[in-house]
Amino acid sequence: MESVEVRLEHLTKEYNNSFVAVDNVTLTVGAGELLALLGPSGCGKTTCLRMIAGLVDPTSGEIVIGGKPITKTPVHRRNMGMLFQNYALFPHMTVAENVAFGLEMRKFSRSEREDKVRKALDLVKLGHLADRIPSQLSGGQQQRVALARALVIEPSMLLLDEPLGALDKSLREQMQLEIRHLQQRLGLTTIMVTHDQDEALTMADQIAVMRAGQMEQIASATEIYQRPATQFVAGFIGASNFFEAEEVSRDGRRAQLVTTSGIPLDVTNMRLVTKRVMVTIRPEAITVRPLGAEDPVAAPNTAVAVVEQVVYRGFMLHYYLRMDDGTEVIAYRQTQTEGWGPVSAVGDRVRISWDADSNHVVPLVAEAAAA
Amino acid sequence: MKVMDTETGKIPGTAGAVTRDTPGGWLRRQVVGSPNWMILPLLIFLTVFFFMPAIKLMLFSVMTQDPQGRIGTPLTLSHYVRFFQVSLYTDVLWTTIRISIITSVIAAILAYPVAIVLVRGNIMVTRIVTLIIIAPLAVSVVVRAYGWQLILGNGPTGLLNYVLLNLGLISEPLALLFSPVAVVVGSLHIFFPMMVLPLASALGKIDPNLEQAGRTLGAPAWKVFLRITLPLSLPGLVAGVTLVFSLSAGAYVIPALIGGPSSQMLGNMVEQQIIAVYDWPFGATIATILVLIVLAINALSMRLLGGRRIREIQK
């Protein structure tokens, strides 16, 4: 199977000339890559996927696959494999008939069909269930049949519409790895829609975060987690602490900032030109220590807070803290971590601190909206 | 499970202990516990006013009527023999079956697009279409049949002929009224809701994703309809065809008012035999044959609906 590059150019979908579901989206998925469209429900990610499949007509823009524009090609000639959230298996056909459907439409002979169906079912380890009907299968098995049905037609690309949403957690994680493995082995360019950030981080080469029809950021998993472009991305993927801050001095990329509540911050990567910014700090970057008598006052990147709640999450402890000015802070601590000192309890006054490298600046929301 | 245990007086965890059935417990479970008794009034009504007369009528069909008009023994099958031996009667039987089949087939073909619009169309369209389908039910069959008389009227003054003549589409007026065509048209109008409603209900149960999955797998729209929508809507289609066939086969008013002599149906013959000829046993025979045809169609549709694949669809 030859891998193809997929490009969306200024793709827009307007409903009834008023509601803009997808607003001028441009992105490129490299050949053989998996891109996850991630965002809250109603952000336009599913509409985007359906436009690529041909199930929704774009208002404007172009979809280019392997260099060929296909925006005007009807659905049934696009040769795409699509997986639906509820599997969408044909209930009146057996597993084998379901998988053979696409081959029948492509006018393969009976013997070729049988051969390809067997191979496709073996690929998803379901060869023994060929004669069952879908309702006799478990959710995981049904999604595998759907996968076999989508792959058997040797599609030019794969579209996944929240395909694992209906499965329970452990099965979902297993299927994520399985689909990812198959996708990489076949070199199949794939676009996946999900609202589950873990799923996106686990499976995707590139994550495209959408919000209200617009693209917030497209980047690799590490990039998007460590250097979110906007406050929305920082809050949507993983948890973040936010501090509104103003620049005091700047020396190249290094800068001294002070938050609205007066905490001085050292920033090593001041990538914005604006003086007022939002600083985001990941909860796992924050260290919590009991407040000592010799405590240094007003050093940069530290603050005093009160423990409001401690949640035990297995390998992690989540600390919900409140600073003296009322700002809430979340800190994660690995259960076995050394050097955090004694475990703090609810009501304790603690000192929180973090590295200058952990301060990540994003535009203030008001300014982002104006831009 | 636990409730059952307390009801039978069995203490959980003491298997094999004495089972004390409280007096009246059975009755309470059977009658008070289940709401089945609520259909009793209807059952009594139907028994007195429907089942008993119907059974009596069927019994008439194997009895003899003496010159004084008294019906009784000896029992005989001669009326049935006569029915199937006289071509006048078998002709009417075939006319009835033919008109019913044509009506249900045309109704099914017309109903599919309407039902699809009902299910998938936007809310305003759905409401208007529903109104158009339901509204005629508010008008009596007799009134509607006379309406069709005006529209289909033979000669240049019939509404349809008048329009077609003036449009220059025909040069001679068509003889539509008092023909099987008129009966089919009238029956279609009256029984159409019975086809659309079950069909729309079945189509509404089909997950739109299935059709979209079919499209992405390479099926053009018409193939998606044939391979996915049509088979999955079979329960509705079978129910609709059964209803329309049964109702058309038993029609009386429509063939009487717009059918004319060439398209009399079994219902009209029953009336003739009983009211005009005063031959109760033969009238009863024709009625029984009509009932048997309708029962056979219903049994066939039950069988179809009981098939494994269709049961899967209905899940």
CSV table of N, CA and C in Angstrom, one decimal, chain A residues 50 55 75-76 80 82 84 86 88-94 97 101-102 104-107 133 135 149 153, chain B residues 207 209-221 223-224 227-229 231-232 308-309 312-313 315:
chain,number,residue,atom,x,y,z
A,50,ARG,N,-15.9,14.4,8.5
A,50,ARG,CA,-16.9,14.0,7.6
A,50,ARG,C,-16.8,14.7,6.3
A,55,LEU,N,-19.0,12.9,3.4
A,55,LEU,CA,-20.3,12.8,4.0
A,55,LEU,C,-20.9,14.1,4.2
A,75,VAL,N,-18.6,10.4,-2.3
A,75,VAL,CA,-18.2,9.6,-1.2
A,75,VAL,C,-17.7,8.2,-1.7
A,76,HIS,N,-18.5,7.6,-2.5
A,76,HIS,CA,-18.2,6.2,-2.8
A,76,HIS,C,-17.1,6.0,-3.8
A,80,MET,N,-11.9,5.6,1.0
A,80,MET,CA,-11.4,5.8,2.3
A,80,MET,C,-12.0,4.8,3.3
A,82,MET,N,-13.4,4.0,6.9
A,82,MET,CA,-13.8,4.9,8.0
A,82,MET,C,-14.3,4.0,9.1
A,84,PHE,N,-16.6,4.1,12.7
A,84,PHE,CA,-17.5,4.9,13.4
A,84,PHE,C,-17.5,4.6,14.9
A,86,ASN,N,-20.0,3.9,16.8
A,86,ASN,CA,-20.9,2.7,17.2
A,86,ASN,C,-20.6,1.6,16.2
A,88,ALA,N,-21.0,0.7,13.4
A,88,ALA,CA,-21.8,0.7,12.1
A,88,ALA,C,-21.7,-0.5,11.3
A,89,LEU,N,-21.7,-1.7,12.0
A,89,LEU,CA,-21.7,-3.0,11.2
A,89,LEU,C,-23.1,-3.2,10.7
A,90,PHE,N,-23.2,-3.8,9.5
A,90,PHE,CA,-24.5,-4.1,9.0
A,90,PHE,C,-25.1,-5.3,9.8
A,91,PRO,N,-26.2,-5.0,10.5
A,91,PRO,CA,-26.7,-6.1,11.4
A,91,PRO,C,-27.3,-7.3,10.7
A,92,HIS,N,-27.7,-7.1,9.4
A,92,HIS,CA,-28.3,-8.2,8.7
A,92,HIS,C,-27.3,-9.0,7.9
A,93,MET,N,-26.0,-8.8,8.1
A,93,MET,CA,-25.0,-9.5,7.4
A,93,MET,C,-24.0,-10.2,8.4
A,94,THR,N,-23.4,-11.3,8.0
A,94,THR,CA,-22.5,-12.0,8.8
A,94,THR,C,-21.2,-11.1,8.8
A,97,GLU,N,-19.7,-11.3,5.5
A,97,GLU,CA,-20.4,-10.5,4.5
A,97,GLU,C,-20.1,-9.0,4.7
A,101,PHE,N,-18.4,-6.5,1.8
A,101,PHE,CA,-19.2,-5.5,1.2
A,101,PHE,C,-18.4,-4.6,0.3
A,102,GLY,N,-17.4,-4.0,0.8
A,102,GLY,CA,-16.6,-3.1,0.0
A,102,GLY,C,-16.0,-3.7,-1.2
A,104,GLU,N,-17.3,-6.3,-2.8
A,104,GLU,CA,-18.4,-6.6,-3.8
A,104,GLU,C,-18.6,-5.3,-4.6
A,105,MET,N,-18.6,-4.1,-3.9
A,105,MET,CA,-18.8,-2.9,-4.6
A,105,MET,C,-17.7,-2.6,-5.6
A,106,ARG,N,-16.5,-3.2,-5.4
A,106,ARG,CA,-15.4,-3.0,-6.3
A,106,ARG,C,-15.3,-4.2,-7.3
A,107,LYS,N,-16.4,-5.0,-7.3
A,107,LYS,CA,-16.5,-6.1,-8.3
A,107,LYS,C,-15.4,-7.1,-8.3
A,133,ILE,N,-23.0,-13.2,13.4
A,133,ILE,CA,-23.6,-11.9,13.0
A,133,ILE,C,-23.2,-10.9,14.1
A,135,SER,N,-24.3,-8.9,16.2
A,135,SER,CA,-24.9,-8.8,17.6
A,135,SER,C,-24.4,-9.9,18.5
A,149,ARG,N,-13.1,-4.5,7.8
A,149,ARG,CA,-14.0,-4.0,6.7
A,149,ARG,C,-13.4,-2.8,6.1
A,153,ILE,N,-10.5,-3.0,1.7
A,153,ILE,CA,-10.6,-2.3,0.5
A,153,ILE,C,-9.3,-1.5,0.1
B,207,ASP,N,-29.8,3.1,11.9
B,207,ASP,CA,-28.7,4.0,12.2
B,207,ASP,C,-28.2,4.6,11.0
B,209,ASN,N,-25.6,6.0,10.4
B,209,ASN,CA,-24.2,5.6,10.2
B,209,ASN,C,-24.0,4.4,9.3
B,210,LEU,N,-25.0,3.5,9.3
B,210,LEU,CA,-24.9,2.3,8.5
B,210,LEU,C,-24.9,2.7,7.0
B,211,GLU,N,-25.8,3.6,6.7
B,211,GLU,CA,-25.8,4.1,5.3
B,211,GLU,C,-24.5,4.8,4.9
B,212,GLN,N,-24.0,5.6,5.9
B,212,GLN,CA,-22.8,6.3,5.6
B,212,GLN,C,-21.6,5.4,5.5
B,213,ALA,N,-21.6,4.3,6.3
B,213,ALA,CA,-20.6,3.3,6.2
B,213,ALA,C,-20.6,2.7,4.9
B,214,GLY,N,-21.8,2.4,4.4
B,214,GLY,CA,-22.0,1.8,3.1
B,214,GLY,C,-21.4,2.7,2.0
B,215,ARG,N,-21.7,4.0,2.1
B,215,ARG,CA,-21.2,4.9,1.1
B,215,ARG,C,-19.7,5.0,1.1
B,216,THR,N,-19.1,5.0,2.3
B,216,THR,CA,-17.6,5.1,2.4
B,216,THR,C,-16.9,3.8,1.9
B,217,LEU,N,-17.7,2.7,1.9
B,217,LEU,CA,-17.1,1.4,1.4
B,217,LEU,C,-17.3,1.3,-0.1
B,218,GLY,N,-17.8,2.3,-0.7
B,218,GLY,CA,-17.8,2.3,-2.2
B,218,GLY,C,-19.2,2.1,-2.8
B,219,ALA,N,-20.2,2.1,-2.1
B,219,ALA,CA,-21.6,1.9,-2.6
B,219,ALA,C,-22.2,3.2,-3.0
B,220,PRO,N,-22.6,3.3,-4.3
B,220,PRO,CA,-23.4,4.5,-4.7
B,220,PRO,C,-24.8,4.5,-4.0
B,221,ALA,N,-25.4,5.6,-3.9
B,221,ALA,CA,-26.6,5.8,-3.1
B,221,ALA,C,-27.7,4.7,-3.4
B,223,LYS,N,-27.3,1.7,-4.4
B,223,LYS,CA,-26.8,0.4,-3.9
B,223,LYS,C,-26.9,0.3,-2.4
B,224,VAL,N,-26.7,1.5,-1.8
B,224,VAL,CA,-26.8,1.5,-0.3
B,224,VAL,C,-28.3,1.3,0.0
B,227,ARG,N,-29.0,-2.6,-0.6
B,227,ARG,CA,-28.3,-3.6,0.2
B,227,ARG,C,-28.4,-3.3,1.7
B,228,ILE,N,-28.7,-2.1,2.1
B,228,ILE,CA,-28.7,-1.8,3.5
B,228,ILE,C,-30.1,-1.3,3.9
B,229,THR,N,-30.6,-0.1,3.3
B,229,THR,CA,-31.8,0.4,3.8
B,229,THR,C,-33.0,-0.5,3.6
B,231,PRO,N,-33.2,-3.9,3.0
B,231,PRO,CA,-33.3,-5.1,3.9
B,231,PRO,C,-33.6,-4.8,5.4
B,232,LEU,N,-33.0,-3.6,5.8
B,232,LEU,CA,-33.2,-3.3,7.2
B,232,LEU,C,-34.6,-2.7,7.5
B,308,ARG,N,-34.8,-15.5,11.1
B,308,ARG,CA,-33.6,-15.1,12.0
B,308,ARG,C,-33.0,-13.8,11.6
B,309,ARG,N,-32.8,-13.5,10.4
B,309,ARG,CA,-32.2,-12.3,10.0
B,309,ARG,C,-33.1,-11.1,10.4
B,312,GLU,N,-32.9,-10.2,13.9
B,312,GLU,CA,-31.6,-9.5,14.2
B,312,GLU,C,-31.8,-8.0,14.0
B,313,ILE,N,-32.5,-7.7,12.8
B,313,ILE,CA,-32.7,-6.3,12.5
B,313,ILE,C,-33.5,-5.6,13.5
B,315,LYS,N,-33.6,-6.0,16.6
B,315,LYS,CA,-33.0,-5.9,18.0
B,315,LYS,C,-32.7,-4.4,18.2
